């Protein structure tokens, strides 16, 4: 039963939005409510919004009823910013339009376009978009911009903040601001004079406060997604420019993004990389510092544990296994459109770091096999930890950044910290050039002792990163619920007050993605933790990252592979705990159609899955469990009488096509729908495209 | 050039192609796929060996995808035995006429057998012995799931480009027809191919793939003729 105000919202919206897209049943709200983070909230209503008109209506009606909204793109967020226990507005179906502008110098994208897809539009022109998160194959423009997501090559120079040209947003009162449209800007300035003035007041306050001004400048020299992008006030004077850039990294807490125009980036034709092994992590970090001023496209750090995880790959060099414990690798990439310049760049790099000894000689390679292996080693780190972890635990990715000069010390300090709290499977890697390090480890949240251990780790991590090294607690992945309690610690009271005012300017009643980014609860990061119950061996390693979703044929009709796993897990959990039999019954009611019948079991999901899960295989096993003995006998019978079966099919199809020519398409369709219905879906529906029966093969060997 | 006696191939026509005949676009004098394949193989100089009691065999996938694990297993084993025998323990390649069946067998069979998917067979074994005489102008090609899974997208494009000047590769996930699911749950196919029509150029009247059931779904959602890529090859090398 929905609470009255939610019921009312549902009723009202059902008049203008197809009720099939307003989901309230427990299976669907859980399925759509899940993101890649280790937090879990279940929305009361999920709305699959298809266009701006619908979003405006949702925003207006929710405002009247004082109901909170959370926007969602692909749900690959890691910090708990794409979940809610109120209303989730999913903008992924529809929202696929794009437009190349200004002779391909710009591309306008709707929020439901997957990042990699945007790049396929640009590839024929030798171009790409700036932001390049590792999740680009699943993450969508809305989420990429709202999180200011970045990756290996874009650094702080080509992220969404730097490459955004224009944005179109819907504010909490349903107004549209389109920064590309002069009329829209003019009318916005007219009608929202108060908002503009407040932005200007904040800007002037920051610009006249020298300490604050420099704090902001400094903190954004390295990657930083903790809190709002208040560098907008430092970098820009025009309030519209400020608003545009504030939206980047706002994590859906200020407005709905309905399209974004990016400046496009040249995607260099020639690429080469080299895996350099250093004797120590200090050497690797020092080399990184020297490379900062050189023409490198990426410098990725992989610690000893990271290398260990690829040692057994048949293509891995033999010496990997004998590397000293102190060793550390840098994956250095350079790119150019001119092959000669590419080689010059390689030489410059070699020259630049010649003072630092490497463990072995190194060569740059463009050979697809070696090139691919090097990057596979880097990209395979998540699956390794993800695949090795104990069932029932979550994969946690910490995402911190340090000033480059401190990187070596910070690495060691981090390693000690993880040792201290006995996170022995922790792997350290990251975008060294940007001072950005990721720590991947597994975490059990099923008992208090483990939660306490995590709490201690986090509070000490905050001290280490902020007090000791002046770094950022979230470099790429966004603040979310995970770091919201630490924003004030990282930024200090003054800057934090400004952030609270920003939230208040755009969302005075705190109804747009509340508790994300700004959250007064100091323990918010320890609440609403996601259970990871064991369910079935094939899917237990799932991290709920969502990488499989764009590859699934039933995604959007019923469920994606991730959602199937989420539902299977919840069923296992409810069976195990007997916590809520009614909920179990409700979920089971829809599960056959949603999870089983509409899965094509094609296994394409496994191609994208970092831990190689084939959800199709899982569904086949699920089916096997549902089959009763008599059905199994039938299968065995059909199997052992294959010749007869194909004959029946042959003749059956022939007679069907005979009837078709007799009755015509319309009647046949009606007849077969009737059969389909009375046989509970077991008799195939006849469609005009159904082939005629085949002639028996005449074997003449 | 090999002599004819060298060119032996075991042809395993899948149960689907053994039971389903021509589609609604095909005229009376068109050949059904099994007959067409036979003709094409002979043209390429192959001697064809059919497995014994062919009508009793199936790769097992229809059972597997319905969750009938045991029936799948029995079918798989029986087919492997028959193919080993027909190929004289792997001496001759075994041609599959549907990618999904190939994929299913590949996962289950031991190494000894040299089973070959329709794309690789045509590209590497048959085309070198055939001459393209009348290249088509425009065709659409759909890489079915198994083609994506075995990483044969580029080969499929290459093969199609030998036969036609303009090739549109359909960009979508699985077609959602999924064996008989397209008959039982038609909305899955409709959802999976909702962007199909818009991808097919106006002057394109023919589409090709390597899975019979997918072709039914593709035909239904595109309104154009979709059939095995063997038809394309047969026509342009005639
Ligand atoms: C395995 C893995 C690897 C990752 N690697 C990286 C990486 O290398 N770099 C990196 O930066 N991130 C990475 N991420 C994190 C994540 O993929 C990115 O933050 C991504 O940009 C999120 O995009 P999304 O489409 O999934 O957004 P969602 O998770 O759906 O949403 C993200 C945020 O954007 C808001 N939002 C979404 N759509 C809109 C809209 N239309 N209007 C307003 N607000 C909106 C949401 O409210 C939410 O706060 C990784 C994640 C995983 C699981
Ligand atoms: S099945 Fe794989 S790709 Fe899909 S959510 Fe789980 S871990 Fe990610």
mmCIF file of N, CA, C and O and ligand atoms in Angstrom, chain A residues 541-549 561-562 565 605 608-613 615, ligand 2:
data_model
loop_
_atom_site.group_PDB
_atom_site.id
_atom_site.type_symbol
_atom_site.label_atom_id
_atom_site.label_comp_id
_atom_site.label_asym_id
_atom_site.label_seq_id
_atom_site.Cartn_x
_atom_site.Cartn_y
_atom_site.Cartn_z
ATOM 1 N N UNK A 541 29.058 -13.745 -7.489
ATOM 2 C CA UNK A 541 30.147 -12.761 -7.567
ATOM 3 C C UNK A 541 29.691 -11.419 -8.160
ATOM 4 O O UNK A 541 30.485 -10.501 -8.323
ATOM 5 N N UNK A 542 28.442 -11.327 -8.523
ATOM 6 C CA UNK A 542 27.955 -10.089 -9.156
ATOM 7 C C UNK A 542 28.169 -8.890 -8.241
ATOM 8 O O UNK A 542 27.909 -8.947 -7.050
ATOM 9 N N UNK A 543 28.670 -7.800 -8.822
ATOM 10 C CA UNK A 543 28.924 -6.581 -8.054
ATOM 11 C C UNK A 543 27.810 -5.559 -8.245
ATOM 12 O O UNK A 543 27.897 -4.455 -7.745
ATOM 13 N N UNK A 544 26.832 -5.918 -9.050
ATOM 14 C CA UNK A 544 25.720 -5.022 -9.355
ATOM 15 C C UNK A 544 26.204 -3.723 -9.994
ATOM 16 O O UNK A 544 25.678 -2.643 -9.750
ATOM 17 N N UNK A 545 27.251 -3.856 -10.832
ATOM 18 C CA UNK A 545 27.842 -2.673 -11.465
ATOM 19 C C UNK A 545 26.998 -2.164 -12.630
ATOM 20 O O UNK A 545 27.098 -1.006 -13.008
ATOM 21 N N UNK A 546 26.205 -3.040 -13.231
ATOM 22 C CA UNK A 546 25.344 -2.601 -14.330
ATOM 23 C C UNK A 546 26.000 -2.602 -15.695
ATOM 24 O O UNK A 546 25.397 -2.170 -16.679
ATOM 25 N N UNK A 547 27.236 -3.096 -15.791
ATOM 26 C CA UNK A 547 27.917 -3.096 -17.090
ATOM 27 C C UNK A 547 27.170 -3.953 -18.116
ATOM 28 O O UNK A 547 27.277 -3.747 -19.309
ATOM 29 N N UNK A 548 26.440 -4.951 -17.639
ATOM 30 C CA UNK A 548 25.726 -5.856 -18.534
ATOM 31 C C UNK A 548 24.485 -5.211 -19.156
ATOM 32 O O UNK A 548 24.004 -5.662 -20.198
ATOM 33 N N UNK A 549 23.960 -4.185 -18.529
ATOM 34 C CA UNK A 549 22.634 -3.697 -18.919
ATOM 35 C C UNK A 549 22.501 -3.281 -20.383
ATOM 36 O O UNK A 549 21.533 -3.641 -21.038
ATOM 37 N N UNK A 561 20.154 -8.156 -16.714
ATOM 38 C CA UNK A 561 20.826 -9.206 -15.940
ATOM 39 C C UNK A 561 21.067 -8.781 -14.488
ATOM 40 O O UNK A 561 20.803 -9.542 -13.564
ATOM 41 N N UNK A 562 21.577 -7.550 -14.319
ATOM 42 C CA UNK A 562 21.799 -7.079 -12.953
ATOM 43 C C UNK A 562 20.512 -7.156 -12.148
ATOM 44 O O UNK A 562 20.487 -7.626 -11.014
ATOM 45 N N UNK A 565 19.568 -10.604 -11.097
ATOM 46 C CA UNK A 565 20.374 -11.078 -9.971
ATOM 47 C C UNK A 565 19.896 -10.440 -8.666
ATOM 48 O O UNK A 565 19.782 -11.099 -7.635
ATOM 49 N N UNK A 605 25.360 -10.713 -22.076
ATOM 50 C CA UNK A 605 25.696 -9.981 -20.850
ATOM 51 C C UNK A 605 27.088 -10.354 -20.356
ATOM 52 O O UNK A 605 27.817 -9.514 -19.846
ATOM 53 N N UNK A 608 30.228 -8.305 -21.346
ATOM 54 C CA UNK A 608 30.524 -7.012 -20.746
ATOM 55 C C UNK A 608 30.816 -7.117 -19.254
ATOM 56 O O UNK A 608 31.319 -6.182 -18.647
ATOM 57 N N UNK A 609 30.527 -8.237 -18.670
ATOM 58 C CA UNK A 609 30.612 -8.361 -17.207
ATOM 59 C C UNK A 609 32.062 -8.459 -16.737
ATOM 60 O O UNK A 609 32.805 -9.312 -17.214
ATOM 61 N N UNK A 610 32.464 -7.612 -15.797
ATOM 62 C CA UNK A 610 33.847 -7.677 -15.314
ATOM 63 C C UNK A 610 34.175 -9.002 -14.630
ATOM 64 O O UNK A 610 35.332 -9.370 -14.553
ATOM 65 N N UNK A 611 33.176 -9.686 -14.103
ATOM 66 C CA UNK A 611 33.459 -10.988 -13.479
ATOM 67 C C UNK A 611 32.853 -12.140 -14.294
ATOM 68 O O UNK A 611 32.652 -13.230 -13.783
ATOM 69 N N UNK A 612 32.595 -11.868 -15.560
ATOM 70 C CA UNK A 612 32.217 -12.887 -16.543
ATOM 71 C C UNK A 612 30.961 -13.684 -16.192
ATOM 72 O O UNK A 612 30.868 -14.871 -16.472
ATOM 73 N N UNK A 613 30.005 -13.042 -15.584
ATOM 74 C CA UNK A 613 28.778 -13.762 -15.238
ATOM 75 C C UNK A 613 27.861 -13.839 -16.463
ATOM 76 O O UNK A 613 27.579 -12.827 -17.099
ATOM 77 N N UNK A 615 24.336 -14.391 -17.095
ATOM 78 C CA UNK A 615 23.054 -14.461 -16.401
ATOM 79 C C UNK A 615 22.083 -15.374 -17.155
ATOM 80 O O UNK A 615 21.195 -15.974 -16.562
HETATM 81 S S1 LIG C 2 26.203 -9.517 -13.895
HETATM 82 FE FE1 LIG C 2 28.284 -8.746 -14.124
HETATM 83 S S2 LIG C 2 28.038 -6.894 -15.377
HETATM 84 FE FE2 LIG C 2 26.026 -7.395 -14.596
HETATM 85 S S3 LIG C 2 25.846 -6.216 -12.721
HETATM 86 FE FE3 LIG C 2 26.624 -8.223 -12.125
HETATM 87 S S4 LIG C 2 28.835 -7.983 -12.089
HETATM 88 FE FE4 LIG C 2 28.022 -6.250 -13.235
#
